[in-house]
Amino acid sequence: MRLEGKTALITGAAAGIGRETALLFAAEGAAVVVVDVNDVGGEETAEMVKSDGGRAVYVHADVSSADESENMIRVAEESFGRLDILFNNAGIMDSADGDAVDTADDVWERTLAINLKGVFLGCKYGIPALRRAGGGSIINTASFVALMGAATPQIAYTASKGGVLAMTRELAIVHARENIRVNALCPGPLRTELLMNFLDTDEKKNRRLVHVPMGRFGEAKEMAKAALYLASDDSSYVTGSEFVVDGGITAAYVTPE
Ligand code: NAD
């Protein structure tokens, strides 16, 4: 087991990447702290882990709230005695997020608060806990749109993910000598609710798929496996990376028919 004896906190773990990661990390021996604002889904993830024989606790926390972020870290240490892995994964893609002209202020504010400030707050309260454990691994979910321009405009989302990537680099350098590794996971387009709700017609889905050399959306499980590598000691010399798991999008100039 690759995460035996470790405690992992995963935000946005009521669904999608977060849920699959919680299940995989627990199967690899980690105690898992499931964090979300969706209490029904979050409790369900924790129950799924437990019914598979793993250890999990659910904590309600809106990652854009300083108090709630501080509390989720406190619950992690109180429940399992330590924190070794912090997966800042919660994120939103607002259906009203569009181009710079059309996007309303409140869509911008909310997206940046959850997707970017949420990662900052996770680190602000999580890093002291990782220090107390003697080090650890932080994984921040960015996106391929942090690396390449998207044809479908989503200005607030794109800006938030660019910020996550830049912040990840700085965090990695600043904390490198504390045995804390910090990497960004950059998924391509996935078949999770987040993107399927945004690309809500076949035309929009197909328009996105044109750019994917593999010709399909990725699966949350495939991101969980990448997160496992970054979380475990298998990646002990990897920090500050843009870990791209995107079906080949960022490598492509022209995609095959
Ligand atoms: P998802 O919608 O299936 O899951 C996201 C989870 O985050 C949900 O359970 C939601 O309730 C939770 N959440 C939302 N706001 C929150 C808040 N304020 N506090 C705590 N939890 C909150 O989406 P997913 O596809 O699993 O996305 C996970 C991450 O991956 C996000 O950061 C997303 O931006 C990123 N990502 C997704 C794709 C994709 O195509 N789906 C691509 C690149 C990056």
CSV table of N, CA, C and O in Angstrom, one decimal, residues 149-230:
chain,number,residue,atom,x,y,z
A,149,GLY,N,-5.0,28.5,-24.3
A,149,GLY,CA,-6.2,29.3,-24.4
A,149,GLY,C,-7.4,28.4,-24.8
A,149,GLY,O,-7.2,27.5,-25.6
A,150,ALA,N,-8.6,28.6,-24.2
A,150,ALA,CA,-9.7,27.8,-24.5
A,150,ALA,C,-10.6,28.5,-25.5
A,150,ALA,O,-10.8,29.7,-25.4
A,151,ALA,N,-11.1,27.8,-26.5
A,151,ALA,CA,-12.0,28.5,-27.5
A,151,ALA,C,-13.3,28.8,-26.9
A,151,ALA,O,-14.0,29.8,-27.4
A,152,THR,N,-13.8,28.0,-26.0
A,152,THR,CA,-15.0,28.4,-25.3
A,152,THR,C,-14.7,29.3,-24.1
A,152,THR,O,-14.0,28.9,-23.2
A,153,PRO,N,-15.1,30.5,-24.2
A,153,PRO,CA,-14.6,31.5,-23.1
A,153,PRO,C,-15.2,31.2,-21.8
A,153,PRO,O,-16.4,30.8,-21.6
A,154,GLN,N,-14.3,31.3,-20.8
A,154,GLN,CA,-14.6,31.1,-19.4
A,154,GLN,C,-13.6,31.8,-18.6
A,154,GLN,O,-12.7,31.3,-17.9
A,155,ILE,N,-13.7,33.2,-18.7
A,155,ILE,CA,-12.6,34.0,-18.3
A,155,ILE,C,-12.2,33.9,-16.8
A,155,ILE,O,-11.0,33.9,-16.5
A,156,ALA,N,-13.2,33.8,-16.0
A,156,ALA,CA,-13.0,33.8,-14.6
A,156,ALA,C,-12.3,32.4,-14.2
A,156,ALA,O,-11.3,32.4,-13.5
A,157,TYR,N,-12.8,31.4,-14.8
A,157,TYR,CA,-12.3,30.0,-14.5
A,157,TYR,C,-10.8,30.0,-15.0
A,157,TYR,O,-9.9,29.5,-14.2
A,158,THR,N,-10.6,30.4,-16.2
A,158,THR,CA,-9.2,30.4,-16.7
A,158,THR,C,-8.2,31.2,-15.9
A,158,THR,O,-7.1,30.7,-15.6
A,159,ALA,N,-8.7,32.4,-15.5
A,159,ALA,CA,-7.8,33.2,-14.6
A,159,ALA,C,-7.5,32.5,-13.3
A,159,ALA,O,-6.4,32.5,-12.8
A,160,SER,N,-8.6,31.9,-12.8
A,160,SER,CA,-8.4,31.2,-11.4
A,160,SER,C,-7.4,30.1,-11.6
A,160,SER,O,-6.5,29.9,-10.7
A,161,LYS,N,-7.4,29.3,-12.6
A,161,LYS,CA,-6.5,28.2,-12.8
A,161,LYS,C,-5.1,28.6,-13.1
A,161,LYS,O,-4.1,28.0,-12.7
A,162,GLY,N,-5.0,29.7,-13.8
A,162,GLY,CA,-3.6,30.3,-14.0
A,162,GLY,C,-3.0,30.7,-12.7
A,162,GLY,O,-1.8,30.5,-12.5
A,163,GLY,N,-3.8,31.3,-11.8
A,163,GLY,CA,-3.4,31.7,-10.5
A,163,GLY,C,-2.9,30.5,-9.7
A,163,GLY,O,-1.9,30.5,-9.0
A,164,VAL,N,-3.7,29.4,-9.8
A,164,VAL,CA,-3.4,28.2,-9.0
A,164,VAL,C,-2.0,27.7,-9.5
A,164,VAL,O,-1.2,27.3,-8.6
A,165,LEU,N,-1.8,27.7,-10.8
A,165,LEU,CA,-0.5,27.2,-11.3
A,165,LEU,C,0.7,28.0,-10.8
A,165,LEU,O,1.7,27.5,-10.3
A,166,ALA,N,0.5,29.4,-10.9
A,166,ALA,CA,1.6,30.3,-10.5
A,166,ALA,C,1.9,30.1,-9.0
A,166,ALA,O,3.0,30.1,-8.6
A,167,MET,N,0.8,30.1,-8.2
A,167,MET,CA,0.9,30.0,-6.8
A,167,MET,C,1.6,28.6,-6.4
A,167,MET,O,2.4,28.6,-5.5
A,168,THR,N,1.3,27.6,-7.2
A,168,THR,CA,1.9,26.3,-6.9
A,168,THR,C,3.4,26.3,-7.0
A,168,THR,O,4.1,25.8,-6.2
A,169,ARG,N,3.9,27.0,-8.0
A,169,ARG,CA,5.3,27.1,-8.2
A,169,ARG,C,6.0,27.8,-7.0
A,169,ARG,O,7.0,27.3,-6.5
A,170,GLU,N,5.4,28.9,-6.6
A,170,GLU,CA,6.0,29.7,-5.5
A,170,GLU,C,6.0,28.8,-4.2
A,170,GLU,O,7.0,28.8,-3.5
A,171,LEU,N,4.8,28.2,-4.0
A,171,LEU,CA,4.7,27.4,-2.8
A,171,LEU,C,5.8,26.3,-2.8
A,171,LEU,O,6.4,26.0,-1.8
A,172,ALA,N,6.0,25.7,-4.0
A,172,ALA,CA,7.0,24.6,-4.1
A,172,ALA,C,8.4,25.0,-3.7
A,172,ALA,O,9.1,24.3,-3.0
A,173,ILE,N,8.7,26.2,-4.2
A,173,ILE,CA,10.1,26.7,-3.9
A,173,ILE,C,10.2,27.1,-2.5
A,173,ILE,O,11.2,26.8,-1.8
A,174,VAL,N,9.2,27.9,-2.0
A,174,VAL,CA,9.4,28.4,-0.6
A,174,VAL,C,9.4,27.2,0.4
A,174,VAL,O,10.1,27.4,1.4
A,175,HIS,N,8.7,26.2,0.2
A,175,HIS,CA,8.6,25.1,1.2
A,175,HIS,C,9.5,23.9,0.9
A,175,HIS,O,9.4,22.8,1.6
A,176,ALA,N,10.3,24.0,-0.2
A,176,ALA,CA,11.1,22.8,-0.6
A,176,ALA,C,12.0,22.2,0.5
A,176,ALA,O,12.1,21.0,0.6
A,177,ARG,N,12.5,23.1,1.3
A,177,ARG,CA,13.5,22.6,2.3
A,177,ARG,C,12.8,22.2,3.6
A,177,ARG,O,13.5,21.8,4.6
A,178,GLU,N,11.5,22.2,3.6
A,178,GLU,CA,10.7,21.7,4.7
A,178,GLU,C,10.2,20.4,4.5
A,178,GLU,O,9.3,19.9,5.2
A,179,ASN,N,10.6,19.7,3.4
A,179,ASN,CA,10.1,18.4,3.1
A,179,ASN,C,8.6,18.5,2.7
A,179,ASN,O,7.9,17.5,2.8
A,180,ILE,N,8.2,19.6,2.1
A,180,ILE,CA,6.8,19.8,1.7
A,180,ILE,C,6.9,19.9,0.1
A,180,ILE,O,7.5,20.9,-0.4
A,181,ARG,N,6.3,19.0,-0.6
A,181,ARG,CA,6.3,19.1,-2.0
A,181,ARG,C,4.9,19.7,-2.5
A,181,ARG,O,3.9,19.4,-1.8
A,182,VAL,N,4.9,20.5,-3.5
A,182,VAL,CA,3.7,21.1,-4.0
A,182,VAL,C,3.6,21.0,-5.5
A,182,VAL,O,4.5,21.5,-6.2
A,183,ASN,N,2.6,20.3,-6.0
A,183,ASN,CA,2.5,20.1,-7.4
A,183,ASN,C,1.1,20.5,-7.9
A,183,ASN,O,0.1,20.4,-7.1
A,184,ALA,N,1.0,20.9,-9.1
A,184,ALA,CA,-0.4,21.2,-9.7
A,184,ALA,C,-0.7,20.0,-10.6
A,184,ALA,O,0.0,19.6,-11.4
A,185,LEU,N,-2.0,19.6,-10.4
A,185,LEU,CA,-2.5,18.6,-11.4
A,185,LEU,C,-3.3,19.4,-12.4
A,185,LEU,O,-4.2,20.2,-12.1
A,186,CYS,N,-2.9,19.1,-13.7
A,186,CYS,CA,-3.6,19.9,-14.8
A,186,CYS,C,-4.4,18.9,-15.6
A,186,CYS,O,-3.9,18.3,-16.6
A,187,PRO,N,-5.7,18.7,-15.3
A,187,PRO,CA,-6.5,17.7,-16.0
A,187,PRO,C,-6.9,18.3,-17.4
A,187,PRO,O,-7.1,19.5,-17.5
A,188,GLY,N,-7.1,17.5,-18.3
A,188,GLY,CA,-7.8,17.8,-19.6
A,188,GLY,C,-9.3,17.8,-19.3
A,188,GLY,O,-9.7,17.7,-18.1
A,189,PRO,N,-10.1,17.9,-20.3
A,189,PRO,CA,-11.6,17.9,-20.1
A,189,PRO,C,-12.1,16.5,-19.7
A,189,PRO,O,-11.7,15.5,-20.3
A,190,LEU,N,-12.9,16.5,-18.6
A,190,LEU,CA,-13.3,15.2,-18.0
A,190,LEU,C,-14.8,15.0,-18.1
A,190,LEU,O,-15.5,16.0,-18.1
A,191,ARG,N,-15.1,13.8,-18.0
A,191,ARG,CA,-16.6,13.5,-18.0
A,191,ARG,C,-17.1,13.5,-16.6
A,191,ARG,O,-17.6,12.5,-16.1
A,192,THR,N,-17.0,14.7,-16.0
A,192,THR,CA,-17.6,14.8,-14.6
A,192,THR,C,-18.7,15.9,-14.7
A,192,THR,O,-18.8,16.6,-15.8
A,193,GLU,N,-19.5,16.0,-13.7
A,193,GLU,CA,-20.6,16.9,-13.7
A,193,GLU,C,-20.2,18.3,-14.0
A,193,GLU,O,-20.9,19.0,-14.8
A,194,LEU,N,-19.1,18.7,-13.5
A,194,LEU,CA,-18.6,20.1,-13.6
A,194,LEU,C,-18.5,20.5,-15.1
A,194,LEU,O,-19.1,21.5,-15.5
A,195,LEU,N,-17.9,19.7,-15.9
A,195,LEU,CA,-17.8,20.0,-17.3
A,195,LEU,C,-19.0,19.7,-18.2
A,195,LEU,O,-19.4,20.4,-19.1
A,196,MET,N,-19.6,18.6,-17.8
A,196,MET,CA,-20.8,18.1,-18.6
A,196,MET,C,-21.9,19.1,-18.5
A,196,MET,O,-22.7,19.4,-19.4
A,197,ASN,N,-22.0,19.8,-17.3
A,197,ASN,CA,-23.1,20.8,-17.1
A,197,ASN,C,-22.7,22.1,-17.9
A,197,ASN,O,-23.6,22.8,-18.3
A,198,PHE,N,-21.4,22.3,-18.0
A,198,PHE,CA,-21.0,23.5,-18.7
A,198,PHE,C,-21.2,23.3,-20.2
A,198,PHE,O,-21.7,24.2,-20.9
A,199,LEU,N,-20.7,22.2,-20.7
A,199,LEU,CA,-20.8,21.8,-22.2
A,199,LEU,C,-22.2,21.1,-22.3
A,199,LEU,O,-22.2,19.8,-22.4
A,200,ASP,N,-23.3,21.8,-22.2
A,200,ASP,CA,-24.6,21.1,-22.1
A,200,ASP,C,-25.3,20.7,-23.4
A,200,ASP,O,-26.4,20.4,-23.3
A,201,THR,N,-24.6,20.8,-24.5
A,201,THR,CA,-25.2,20.3,-25.7
A,201,THR,C,-24.1,19.5,-26.4
A,201,THR,O,-22.9,19.6,-26.2
A,202,ASP,N,-24.6,18.6,-27.3
A,202,ASP,CA,-23.7,17.7,-28.0
A,202,ASP,C,-22.7,18.5,-28.9
A,202,ASP,O,-21.5,18.2,-29.0
A,203,GLU,N,-23.2,19.6,-29.4
A,203,GLU,CA,-22.4,20.5,-30.2
A,203,GLU,C,-21.2,21.0,-29.4
A,203,GLU,O,-20.1,21.0,-29.9
A,204,LYS,N,-21.5,21.5,-28.2
A,204,LYS,CA,-20.4,22.0,-27.4
A,204,LYS,C,-19.4,20.9,-27.0
A,204,LYS,O,-18.2,21.1,-26.9
A,205,LYS,N,-20.0,19.8,-26.7
A,205,LYS,CA,-19.1,18.6,-26.3
A,205,LYS,C,-18.2,18.3,-27.4
A,205,LYS,O,-17.0,18.1,-27.3
A,206,ASN,N,-18.8,18.2,-28.6
A,206,ASN,CA,-18.0,17.8,-29.8
A,206,ASN,C,-16.9,18.8,-30.2
A,206,ASN,O,-15.8,18.5,-30.6
A,207,ARG,N,-17.3,20.1,-29.9
A,207,ARG,CA,-16.4,21.1,-30.2
A,207,ARG,C,-15.1,21.0,-29.4
A,207,ARG,O,-14.0,21.2,-29.8
A,208,ARG,N,-15.3,20.6,-28.1
A,208,ARG,CA,-14.2,20.4,-27.2
A,208,ARG,C,-13.4,19.1,-27.6
A,208,ARG,O,-12.2,19.1,-27.6
A,209,LEU,N,-14.1,18.1,-28.0
A,209,LEU,CA,-13.4,16.8,-28.3
A,209,LEU,C,-12.6,16.9,-29.5
A,209,LEU,O,-11.6,16.1,-29.6
A,210,VAL,N,-12.9,17.8,-30.4
A,210,VAL,CA,-12.1,18.0,-31.6
A,210,VAL,C,-10.6,18.2,-31.2
A,210,VAL,O,-9.7,17.8,-32.0
A,211,HIS,N,-10.4,18.8,-30.1
A,211,HIS,CA,-9.0,19.1,-29.7
A,211,HIS,C,-8.3,18.1,-28.9
A,211,HIS,O,-7.1,18.2,-28.5
A,212,VAL,N,-9.0,17.0,-28.6
A,212,VAL,CA,-8.4,15.9,-27.8
A,212,VAL,C,-7.9,14.8,-28.6
A,212,VAL,O,-8.6,14.1,-29.2
A,213,PRO,N,-6.5,14.7,-28.8
A,213,PRO,CA,-6.0,13.6,-29.6
A,213,PRO,C,-6.6,12.2,-29.3
A,213,PRO,O,-6.8,11.5,-30.2
A,214,MET,N,-6.8,11.9,-28.1
A,214,MET,CA,-7.4,10.6,-27.8
A,214,MET,C,-8.9,10.5,-28.2
A,214,MET,O,-9.5,9.4,-28.1
A,215,GLY,N,-9.5,11.6,-28.4
A,215,GLY,CA,-10.9,11.6,-28.9
A,215,GLY,C,-11.9,11.3,-27.9
A,215,GLY,O,-13.1,10.9,-28.2
A,216,ARG,N,-11.6,11.4,-26.6
A,216,ARG,CA,-12.6,11.2,-25.6
A,216,ARG,C,-12.3,12.1,-24.4
A,216,ARG,O,-11.2,12.6,-24.2
A,217,PHE,N,-13.3,12.2,-23.5
A,217,PHE,CA,-13.1,12.9,-22.3
A,217,PHE,C,-12.4,12.0,-21.3
A,217,PHE,O,-12.5,10.8,-21.4
A,218,GLY,N,-11.7,12.6,-20.4
A,218,GLY,CA,-11.0,11.8,-19.4
A,218,GLY,C,-12.0,11.4,-18.3
A,218,GLY,O,-13.1,11.9,-18.2
A,219,GLU,N,-11.5,10.5,-17.4
A,219,GLU,CA,-12.4,10.0,-16.3
A,219,GLU,C,-11.8,10.5,-15.0
A,219,GLU,O,-10.5,10.6,-14.9
A,220,ALA,N,-12.7,10.7,-14.0
A,220,ALA,CA,-12.2,11.1,-12.7
A,220,ALA,C,-11.2,10.1,-12.1
A,220,ALA,O,-10.2,10.5,-11.5
A,221,LYS,N,-11.5,8.9,-12.4
A,221,LYS,CA,-10.5,7.8,-11.8
A,221,LYS,C,-9.1,8.0,-12.4
A,221,LYS,O,-8.1,7.7,-11.7
A,222,GLU,N,-9.0,8.5,-13.6
A,222,GLU,CA,-7.7,8.6,-14.2
A,222,GLU,C,-6.9,9.8,-13.5
A,222,GLU,O,-5.7,9.8,-13.4
A,223,MET,N,-7.7,10.8,-13.0
A,223,MET,CA,-7.0,11.9,-12.3
A,223,MET,C,-6.7,11.4,-10.9
A,223,MET,O,-5.6,11.8,-10.3
A,224,ALA,N,-7.5,10.5,-10.3
A,224,ALA,CA,-7.2,10.0,-9.0
A,224,ALA,C,-5.8,9.2,-9.0
A,224,ALA,O,-5.0,9.3,-8.1
A,225,LYS,N,-5.6,8.5,-10.1
A,225,LYS,CA,-4.3,7.8,-10.2
A,225,LYS,C,-3.2,8.7,-10.3
A,225,LYS,O,-2.1,8.4,-9.7
A,226,ALA,N,-3.3,9.8,-11.0
A,226,ALA,CA,-2.3,10.8,-11.1
A,226,ALA,C,-2.0,11.4,-9.7
A,226,ALA,O,-0.9,11.7,-9.3
A,227,ALA,N,-3.1,11.7,-9.0
A,227,ALA,CA,-3.0,12.4,-7.7
A,227,ALA,C,-2.3,11.4,-6.7
A,227,ALA,O,-1.5,11.8,-5.9
A,228,LEU,N,-2.6,10.1,-6.9
A,228,LEU,CA,-1.9,9.1,-6.0
A,228,LEU,C,-0.4,9.2,-6.2
A,228,LEU,O,0.4,9.1,-5.2
A,229,TYR,N,0.0,9.3,-7.4
A,229,TYR,CA,1.5,9.4,-7.7
A,229,TYR,C,2.1,10.6,-7.0
A,229,TYR,O,3.1,10.5,-6.3
A,230,LEU,N,1.4,11.8,-7.1
A,230,LEU,CA,1.9,13.0,-6.5
A,230,LEU,C,1.8,12.9,-5.0
A,230,LEU,O,2.6,13.6,-4.3
